[in-house]
Amino acid sequence: MKTVQAYKKDNSWIYLTDMQALNNPLVLVFGNRYLLEDTTVIDDIRKEFPYEHLVFGSTSGEIAGENVIENSIAVTAIEFEKSSFVIKRDNILSHNKNAVELGKALYEQMPKENLKHLFVLSEGSFVNGSSLIAGLEDNVFKNVCITGGMCGDDARFEKTLASYKENPKEGEVVLIGFYGDTLEITFASVGGWQPFGPERIITKSEGNILYEIDGKPALNLYKKYLGDKAEELPQASLLYPLNVTIPGKEVPVVRTILNIDNDAQSMILAGDAPEESLVQLMMATVDGIADGANKAALYAMHNRKTMPQVALLISCVGRKLVMNQRVEEEIEQVKEMIGDTTTITGFYSYGEMAPFVNSNFCELHNQTMTLTLISE
């Protein structure tokens, strides 16, 4: 495996590796949404990295090496020497915003022979991440796992962009399949946030829209908890997500609030929160978040036969807001566990996708550090 990594900030390309020509690489382009809407920026990326398989995704911050960057373009080109990849794309707007059908359609397109792993890069505005995973896993092979993340737009929540080959646009979901007997891909997802306050019951919801908790309007109850910070919604919700224990599941998932509807007194979450689920508020400390990143790397490295060559890090925008100037500490925690020779790339997201530890079934997470470690 060979990699070339660079980022563009203030109109200059800064290389983190040696510049070299690669053979048919997978090129991951993570960047600020405003920059990805600028055709002159896209043209410059294509000129600097003149390859076929470019995958674009907007972010809430870019990860390149040990660096967490803002308002930039981060590019990582990966040449697979012993294995291969296949990329498929579709658009949620072509499926009447039905994420389950989109997931099914995407997986149907993917060649199945020797498929080892699926990585999904989803737009983060229209897609219900839980439903997308359900569609992808509807007929998925038993030993094929899914990881990935949902694109971001800083803390604006206006729109997100993604694409494969084409210029970035709204509604796109990109699925990357990895193939090869020599591939070793491991993963993990850990938060570091702590629940607080009473545990309540979701009494009315529909998909990822939460209407009532304990029979009371969900948004009104949430605002009471936030106090003065309620005036800063929906951005303030990134600091106080929900801990949701879904009926029939032992391990809770975290749900970030993407938007609010004052008229309906409801909250739009990044993933499903079914009725009868138990729900609590959550909060975090910088040290807790950094420790969560360390544990995620520890779990992802557990029982690996080879050292990872590439690490794809998807971390939640809420973690970045809490850590603020110390945000790079969680990247440092990961690097301590995976070693200095691993190429690190990724972004801050509106949702992360990975199975729980000791499970093959993917879940949508929020407020986690999610790692996908690859070697061949």
CSV table of C-alpha atoms in Angstrom, one decimal:
chain,number,residue,atom,x,y,z
A,1,MET,CA,0.0,0.0,0.0
A,2,LYS,CA,1.2,3.5,-0.9
A,3,THR,CA,-0.3,6.7,0.3
A,4,VAL,CA,0.1,10.4,-0.6
A,5,GLN,CA,-1.5,13.0,1.7
A,6,ALA,CA,-1.8,16.7,1.5
A,7,TYR,CA,-4.1,19.5,2.6
A,8,LYS,CA,-4.9,22.9,1.0
A,9,LYS,CA,-5.3,25.9,3.2
A,10,ASP,CA,-5.0,29.6,2.2
A,11,ASN,CA,-4.4,28.6,-1.4
A,12,SER,CA,-1.3,26.5,-0.7
A,13,TRP,CA,-0.9,22.7,-0.8
A,14,ILE,CA,1.0,21.3,2.2
A,15,TYR,CA,2.2,17.7,1.8
A,16,LEU,CA,2.4,15.4,4.8
A,17,THR,CA,4.1,12.7,2.7
A,18,ASP,CA,6.4,12.5,-0.2
A,19,MET,CA,4.9,13.5,-3.6
A,20,GLN,CA,4.7,10.5,-5.9
A,21,ALA,CA,2.6,9.1,-8.7
A,22,LEU,CA,0.2,6.4,-7.7
A,23,ASN,CA,-1.4,3.6,-9.8
A,24,ASN,CA,-5.2,3.9,-9.8
A,25,PRO,CA,-5.6,5.1,-6.2
A,26,LEU,CA,-8.7,5.7,-4.1
A,27,VAL,CA,-8.6,9.4,-3.4
A,28,LEU,CA,-10.5,10.7,-0.3
A,29,VAL,CA,-11.2,14.4,-0.4
A,30,PHE,CA,-12.6,15.8,2.8
A,31,GLY,CA,-13.3,19.6,3.0
A,32,ASN,CA,-15.2,22.6,4.1
A,33,ARG,CA,-18.6,22.8,2.4
A,34,TYR,CA,-18.1,26.3,1.1
A,35,LEU,CA,-14.9,25.2,-0.6
A,36,LEU,CA,-16.4,22.1,-2.1
A,37,GLU,CA,-19.1,24.3,-3.7
A,38,ASP,CA,-16.4,26.4,-5.4
A,39,THR,CA,-15.7,24.9,-8.9
A,40,THR,CA,-12.3,26.6,-9.0
A,41,VAL,CA,-11.3,24.7,-5.9
A,42,ILE,CA,-12.5,21.4,-7.3
A,43,ASP,CA,-10.7,22.1,-10.5
A,44,ASP,CA,-7.5,22.6,-8.6
A,45,ILE,CA,-8.0,19.4,-6.6
A,46,ARG,CA,-8.4,17.5,-9.9
A,47,LYS,CA,-5.3,19.1,-11.3
A,48,GLU,CA,-3.2,18.3,-8.2
A,49,PHE,CA,-4.6,14.7,-8.0
A,50,PRO,CA,-5.3,13.7,-11.6
A,51,TYR,CA,-6.9,10.4,-10.8
A,52,GLU,CA,-10.3,8.7,-11.6
A,53,HIS,CA,-11.6,7.6,-8.3
A,54,LEU,CA,-12.2,10.8,-6.3
A,55,VAL,CA,-14.6,10.6,-3.4
A,56,PHE,CA,-15.7,14.0,-1.9
A,57,GLY,CA,-17.3,14.7,1.4
A,58,SER,CA,-18.1,17.9,3.3
A,59,THR,CA,-17.1,18.1,7.0
A,60,SER,CA,-17.2,19.8,10.3
A,61,GLY,CA,-13.4,19.7,10.4
A,62,GLU,CA,-10.7,17.8,8.5
A,63,ILE,CA,-8.3,15.2,10.0
A,64,ALA,CA,-4.9,14.8,8.3
A,65,GLY,CA,-2.1,13.1,10.1
A,66,GLU,CA,-2.1,14.6,13.6
A,67,ASN,CA,-3.7,17.7,12.4
A,68,VAL,CA,-7.3,18.9,12.9
A,69,ILE,CA,-7.9,21.6,10.3
A,70,GLU,CA,-10.8,23.9,9.5
A,71,ASN,CA,-11.8,25.7,6.3
A,72,SER,CA,-9.5,23.5,4.3
A,73,ILE,CA,-9.3,20.6,1.8
A,74,ALA,CA,-7.6,17.4,3.0
A,75,VAL,CA,-6.7,14.8,0.4
A,76,THR,CA,-5.5,11.2,1.0
A,77,ALA,CA,-4.7,9.1,-2.1
A,78,ILE,CA,-4.3,5.3,-1.4
A,79,GLU,CA,-2.8,2.8,-3.8
A,80,PHE,CA,-3.8,-0.8,-3.0
A,81,GLU,CA,-1.0,-3.1,-4.2
A,82,LYS,CA,-2.5,-6.5,-3.2
A,83,SER,CA,-6.2,-5.8,-3.0
A,84,SER,CA,-8.8,-3.7,-4.7
A,85,PHE,CA,-11.9,-1.5,-4.3
A,86,VAL,CA,-15.2,-0.8,-6.0
A,87,ILE,CA,-17.2,2.4,-5.5
A,88,LYS,CA,-20.9,2.9,-6.1
A,89,ARG,CA,-23.1,6.0,-5.6
A,90,ASP,CA,-26.7,6.9,-5.4
A,91,ASN,CA,-28.8,9.9,-4.3
A,92,ILE,CA,-31.5,10.0,-1.5
A,93,LEU,CA,-33.5,12.4,-3.6
A,94,SER,CA,-33.9,9.7,-6.3
A,95,HIS,CA,-35.6,7.5,-3.7
A,96,ASN,CA,-38.1,10.0,-2.3
A,97,LYS,CA,-35.8,10.5,0.7
A,98,ASN,CA,-36.3,6.8,1.6
A,99,ALA,CA,-33.0,5.8,3.1
A,100,VAL,CA,-33.9,2.1,3.5
A,101,GLU,CA,-34.5,1.8,-0.3
A,102,LEU,CA,-31.4,3.8,-1.0
A,103,GLY,CA,-29.3,1.4,1.1
A,104,LYS,CA,-30.8,-1.6,-0.6
A,105,ALA,CA,-30.1,-0.2,-4.0
A,106,LEU,CA,-26.5,0.7,-3.2
A,107,TYR,CA,-25.7,-2.8,-1.8
A,108,GLU,CA,-27.4,-4.4,-4.8
A,109,GLN,CA,-24.9,-2.6,-7.1
A,110,MET,CA,-21.8,-3.9,-5.2
A,111,PRO,CA,-20.1,-7.0,-6.5
A,112,LYS,CA,-20.3,-9.7,-3.8
A,113,GLU,CA,-17.4,-12.1,-4.6
A,114,ASN,CA,-14.5,-11.7,-2.2
A,115,LEU,CA,-16.1,-8.6,-0.6
A,116,LYS,CA,-14.4,-8.0,2.7
A,117,HIS,CA,-15.7,-4.7,4.0
A,118,LEU,CA,-18.0,-1.8,3.2
A,119,PHE,CA,-17.3,1.9,4.0
A,120,VAL,CA,-20.1,4.4,3.5
A,121,LEU,CA,-19.8,8.1,3.2
A,122,SER,CA,-23.3,9.6,3.4
A,123,GLU,CA,-24.6,13.1,3.1
A,124,GLY,CA,-25.8,14.3,6.5
A,125,SER,CA,-28.9,16.5,5.9
A,126,PHE,CA,-31.6,14.3,4.4
A,127,VAL,CA,-30.5,10.8,5.3
A,128,ASN,CA,-31.7,9.0,8.4
A,129,GLY,CA,-28.5,7.1,9.1
A,130,SER,CA,-30.3,4.3,11.0
A,131,SER,CA,-32.5,3.6,8.0
A,132,LEU,CA,-29.6,3.7,5.6
A,133,ILE,CA,-27.8,1.1,7.6
A,134,ALA,CA,-30.9,-1.1,7.7
A,135,GLY,CA,-31.1,-1.0,3.9
A,136,LEU,CA,-27.5,-1.7,3.4
A,137,GLU,CA,-27.6,-4.7,5.9
A,138,ASP,CA,-30.9,-6.1,4.5
A,139,ASN,CA,-29.1,-8.7,2.4
A,140,VAL,CA,-25.5,-8.2,3.5
A,141,PHE,CA,-23.2,-11.2,3.7
A,142,LYS,CA,-22.8,-12.5,7.2
A,143,ASN,CA,-19.1,-11.7,7.6
A,144,VAL,CA,-19.1,-8.3,5.8
A,145,CYS,CA,-19.1,-5.4,8.2
A,146,ILE,CA,-20.0,-1.7,7.5
A,147,THR,CA,-18.3,1.4,8.9
A,148,GLY,CA,-18.4,5.0,7.8
A,149,GLY,CA,-19.8,8.4,8.6
A,150,MET,CA,-22.2,11.2,7.7
A,151,CYS,CA,-20.9,14.4,6.2
A,152,GLY,CA,-20.9,17.6,8.1
A,153,ASP,CA,-21.3,21.3,7.6
A,154,ASP,CA,-19.4,22.7,10.6
A,155,ALA,CA,-22.0,23.6,13.2
A,156,ARG,CA,-24.3,25.3,10.6
A,157,PHE,CA,-26.6,22.4,9.8
A,158,GLU,CA,-27.5,24.0,6.5
A,159,LYS,CA,-26.6,21.4,4.0
A,160,THR,CA,-23.9,18.7,3.3
A,161,LEU,CA,-22.3,17.5,0.2
A,162,ALA,CA,-20.8,14.3,-1.2
A,163,SER,CA,-20.0,12.7,-4.5
A,164,TYR,CA,-18.0,10.1,-6.4
A,165,LYS,CA,-16.2,11.4,-9.6
A,166,GLU,CA,-18.7,14.2,-10.0
A,167,ASN,CA,-18.5,17.6,-8.3
A,168,PRO,CA,-19.9,17.5,-4.8
A,169,LYS,CA,-23.7,17.9,-4.4
A,170,GLU,CA,-26.6,17.4,-2.0
A,171,GLY,CA,-28.2,14.0,-1.3
A,172,GLU,CA,-25.3,11.8,-2.4
A,173,VAL,CA,-24.3,8.6,-0.6
A,174,VAL,CA,-21.1,6.8,-1.6
A,175,LEU,CA,-20.4,3.2,-0.9
A,176,ILE,CA,-16.8,1.8,-1.1
A,177,GLY,CA,-16.3,-2.0,-1.2
A,178,PHE,CA,-12.9,-3.5,-0.3
A,179,TYR,CA,-11.8,-6.8,-1.8
A,180,GLY,CA,-8.8,-9.1,-1.3
A,181,ASP,CA,-7.6,-12.1,0.7
A,182,THR,CA,-4.7,-10.2,2.3
A,183,LEU,CA,-6.9,-7.3,3.6
A,184,GLU,CA,-7.1,-6.9,7.3
A,185,ILE,CA,-9.8,-4.3,8.4
A,186,THR,CA,-10.7,-3.7,12.0
A,187,PHE,CA,-12.8,-1.0,13.6
A,188,ALA,CA,-14.2,0.4,16.9
A,189,SER,CA,-16.4,3.2,18.1
A,190,VAL,CA,-16.3,4.7,21.6
A,191,GLY,CA,-17.7,7.9,23.0
A,192,GLY,CA,-16.6,9.1,26.4
A,193,TRP,CA,-19.8,11.0,27.3
A,194,GLN,CA,-21.7,10.4,30.5
A,195,PRO,CA,-25.4,10.3,31.0
A,196,PHE,CA,-27.0,12.4,33.8
A,197,GLY,CA,-30.4,13.2,35.2
A,198,PRO,CA,-33.4,10.9,35.3
A,199,GLU,CA,-34.0,8.2,32.8
A,200,ARG,CA,-37.2,8.8,30.9
A,201,ILE,CA,-39.3,7.0,28.3
A,202,ILE,CA,-39.9,8.0,24.7
A,203,THR,CA,-43.7,8.0,24.3
A,204,LYS,CA,-44.0,9.3,20.8
A,205,SER,CA,-41.6,9.2,17.9
A,206,GLU,CA,-41.6,8.5,14.2
A,207,GLY,CA,-38.3,7.3,12.7
A,208,ASN,CA,-35.7,10.0,13.7
A,209,ILE,CA,-38.3,12.5,14.8
A,210,LEU,CA,-38.8,12.7,18.6
A,211,TYR,CA,-42.2,14.2,19.7
A,212,GLU,CA,-42.8,13.2,23.3
A,213,ILE,CA,-40.9,12.0,26.4
A,214,ASP,CA,-42.9,10.8,29.3
A,215,GLY,CA,-46.0,12.0,27.5
A,216,LYS,CA,-44.8,15.6,27.3
A,217,PRO,CA,-43.5,17.6,24.3
A,218,ALA,CA,-39.9,16.5,23.8
A,219,LEU,CA,-38.6,19.9,22.8
A,220,ASN,CA,-40.2,21.8,25.7
A,221,LEU,CA,-38.7,19.3,28.2
A,222,TYR,CA,-35.3,19.5,26.6
A,223,LYS,CA,-35.3,23.3,26.7
A,224,LYS,CA,-36.1,23.2,30.4
A,225,TYR,CA,-32.9,21.2,30.9
A,226,LEU,CA,-30.8,23.5,28.8
A,227,GLY,CA,-32.0,26.7,30.6
A,228,ASP,CA,-30.4,29.8,29.0
A,229,LYS,CA,-28.6,27.7,26.5
A,230,ALA,CA,-32.0,26.8,24.8
A,231,GLU,CA,-31.7,30.1,22.9
A,232,GLU,CA,-28.7,28.7,21.1
A,233,LEU,CA,-30.5,25.6,19.7
A,234,PRO,CA,-29.9,23.6,17.6
A,235,GLN,CA,-26.1,24.2,18.0
A,236,ALA,CA,-26.3,23.9,21.8
A,237,SER,CA,-27.7,20.4,21.4
A,238,LEU,CA,-24.3,19.2,20.2
A,239,LEU,CA,-23.1,19.6,23.8
A,240,TYR,CA,-26.0,17.7,25.3
A,241,PRO,CA,-27.0,14.7,23.2
A,242,LEU,CA,-29.4,12.0,24.2
A,243,ASN,CA,-28.4,8.5,25.5
A,244,VAL,CA,-31.0,6.1,24.0
A,245,THR,CA,-31.5,2.5,25.0
A,246,ILE,CA,-33.7,0.9,22.3
A,247,PRO,CA,-36.1,-1.9,23.3
A,248,GLY,CA,-34.5,-5.3,22.9
A,249,LYS,CA,-30.9,-3.9,22.9
A,250,GLU,CA,-28.6,-3.9,25.9
A,251,VAL,CA,-26.1,-1.3,24.7
A,252,PRO,CA,-27.4,2.3,24.4
A,253,VAL,CA,-26.7,4.5,21.4
A,254,VAL,CA,-26.1,8.3,21.5
A,255,ARG,CA,-28.3,10.5,19.4
A,256,THR,CA,-27.4,14.1,18.4
A,257,ILE,CA,-30.2,16.6,17.7
A,258,LEU,CA,-29.7,17.9,14.2
A,259,ASN,CA,-32.6,20.3,14.2
A,260,ILE,CA,-35.7,21.4,16.0
A,261,ASP,CA,-39.3,22.2,15.1
A,262,ASN,CA,-40.8,24.8,17.5
A,263,ASP,CA,-44.3,24.5,16.0
A,264,ALA,CA,-44.4,20.7,16.5
A,265,GLN,CA,-42.3,20.9,19.7
A,266,SER,CA,-40.2,18.1,18.2
A,267,MET,CA,-36.5,17.3,17.6
A,268,ILE,CA,-35.0,15.8,14.5
A,269,LEU,CA,-32.3,13.3,15.5
A,270,ALA,CA,-29.4,11.9,13.5
A,271,GLY,CA,-30.9,8.4,13.8
A,272,ASP,CA,-33.9,6.5,15.0
A,273,ALA,CA,-35.2,6.7,18.6
A,274,PRO,CA,-38.1,4.2,18.7
A,275,GLU,CA,-41.0,4.5,21.1
A,276,GLU,CA,-40.6,2.8,24.5
A,277,SER,CA,-36.8,3.5,24.4
A,278,LEU,CA,-35.2,4.8,27.5
A,279,VAL,CA,-33.6,8.2,27.2
A,280,GLN,CA,-31.2,10.4,29.2
A,281,LEU,CA,-29.3,13.6,28.7
A,282,MET,CA,-25.5,13.4,28.3
A,283,MET,CA,-22.6,15.7,28.9
A,284,ALA,CA,-18.8,15.3,28.5
A,285,THR,CA,-15.4,16.6,29.6
A,286,VAL,CA,-12.3,17.0,27.5
A,287,ASP,CA,-10.5,14.2,29.4
A,288,GLY,CA,-13.4,11.9,29.0
A,289,ILE,CA,-13.6,12.4,25.2
A,290,ALA,CA,-9.8,11.9,24.9
A,291,ASP,CA,-10.1,8.7,26.9
A,292,GLY,CA,-12.9,7.5,24.6
A,293,ALA,CA,-10.6,8.0,21.6
A,294,ASN,CA,-7.9,6.0,23.3
A,295,LYS,CA,-10.3,3.2,24.1
A,296,ALA,CA,-11.6,3.1,20.5
A,297,ALA,CA,-8.0,2.7,19.2
A,298,LEU,CA,-7.3,0.0,21.8
A,299,TYR,CA,-10.4,-2.0,20.7
A,300,ALA,CA,-9.6,-1.5,17.0
A,301,MET,CA,-6.0,-2.7,17.5
A,302,HIS,CA,-7.1,-5.7,19.6
A,303,ASN,CA,-6.1,-9.0,17.9
A,304,ARG,CA,-4.8,-7.4,14.7
A,305,LYS,CA,-2.3,-9.5,12.9
A,306,THR,CA,-0.6,-6.6,11.1
A,307,MET,CA,0.0,-3.0,11.9
A,308,PRO,CA,-2.6,-0.7,10.1
A,309,GLN,CA,-1.4,1.2,7.1
A,310,VAL,CA,-4.3,3.6,6.9
A,311,ALA,CA,-6.6,4.8,9.6
A,312,LEU,CA,-10.0,6.4,8.7
A,313,LEU,CA,-11.1,8.5,11.7
A,314,ILE,CA,-14.7,9.7,11.9
A,315,SER,CA,-15.3,11.8,15.0
A,316,CYS,CA,-18.5,13.8,15.9
A,317,VAL,CA,-18.7,17.6,15.6
A,318,GLY,CA,-20.0,17.7,19.2
A,319,ARG,CA,-16.7,16.3,20.4
A,320,LYS,CA,-14.8,19.0,18.5
A,321,LEU,CA,-16.9,21.7,20.1
A,322,VAL,CA,-16.3,20.4,23.6
A,323,MET,CA,-12.6,19.9,23.1
A,324,ASN,CA,-12.1,23.3,21.4
A,325,GLN,CA,-8.4,24.2,21.4
A,326,ARG,CA,-7.5,20.7,22.7
A,327,VAL,CA,-9.3,18.8,19.9
A,328,GLU,CA,-6.0,17.3,18.5
A,329,GLU,CA,-5.6,15.5,21.8
A,330,GLU,CA,-8.0,12.8,20.7
A,331,ILE,CA,-6.0,12.3,17.5
A,332,GLU,CA,-2.8,12.0,19.5
A,333,GLN,CA,-4.5,9.4,21.7
A,334,VAL,CA,-5.3,7.3,18.6
A,335,LYS,CA,-1.8,7.7,17.1
A,336,GLU,CA,-0.2,6.5,20.4
A,337,MET,CA,-2.1,3.2,19.9
A,338,ILE,CA,-1.8,2.7,16.1
A,339,GLY,CA,1.8,3.7,15.7
A,340,ASP,CA,3.7,6.4,13.8
A,341,THR,CA,3.8,4.6,10.4
A,342,THR,CA,0.0,4.7,9.8
A,343,THR,CA,-1.5,7.3,7.5
A,344,ILE,CA,-4.3,9.0,9.4
A,345,THR,CA,-7.2,10.7,7.6
A,346,GLY,CA,-10.8,11.5,8.4
A,347,PHE,CA,-13.2,14.2,9.4
A,348,TYR,CA,-15.7,15.5,12.0
A,349,SER,CA,-19.2,14.4,11.2
A,350,TYR,CA,-22.9,14.5,11.9
A,351,GLY,CA,-22.9,10.7,12.6
A,352,GLU,CA,-20.6,7.7,12.8
A,353,MET,CA,-21.3,4.2,11.6
A,354,ALA,CA,-19.7,1.0,13.1
A,355,PRO,CA,-20.7,-2.2,14.9
A,356,PHE,CA,-20.4,-2.4,18.7
A,357,VAL,CA,-17.4,-4.4,20.1
A,358,ASN,CA,-17.9,-8.1,19.5
A,359,SER,CA,-20.7,-7.5,16.9
A,360,ASN,CA,-20.9,-7.6,13.1
A,361,PHE,CA,-24.1,-5.5,12.9
A,362,CYS,CA,-23.6,-1.8,12.2
A,363,GLU,CA,-25.1,0.9,14.3
A,364,LEU,CA,-25.4,4.7,13.9
A,365,HIS,CA,-23.5,6.5,16.6
A,366,ASN,CA,-23.2,10.1,17.6
A,367,GLN,CA,-20.5,11.7,19.8
A,368,THR,CA,-18.1,8.9,19.2
A,369,MET,CA,-14.6,8.4,17.8
A,370,THR,CA,-15.0,5.7,15.1
A,371,LEU,CA,-12.0,4.1,13.6
A,372,THR,CA,-11.5,1.9,10.5
A,373,LEU,CA,-8.0,0.5,10.3
A,374,ILE,CA,-6.8,-1.0,7.0
A,375,SER,CA,-3.8,-3.0,5.9
A,376,GLU,CA,-3.1,-5.4,3.1
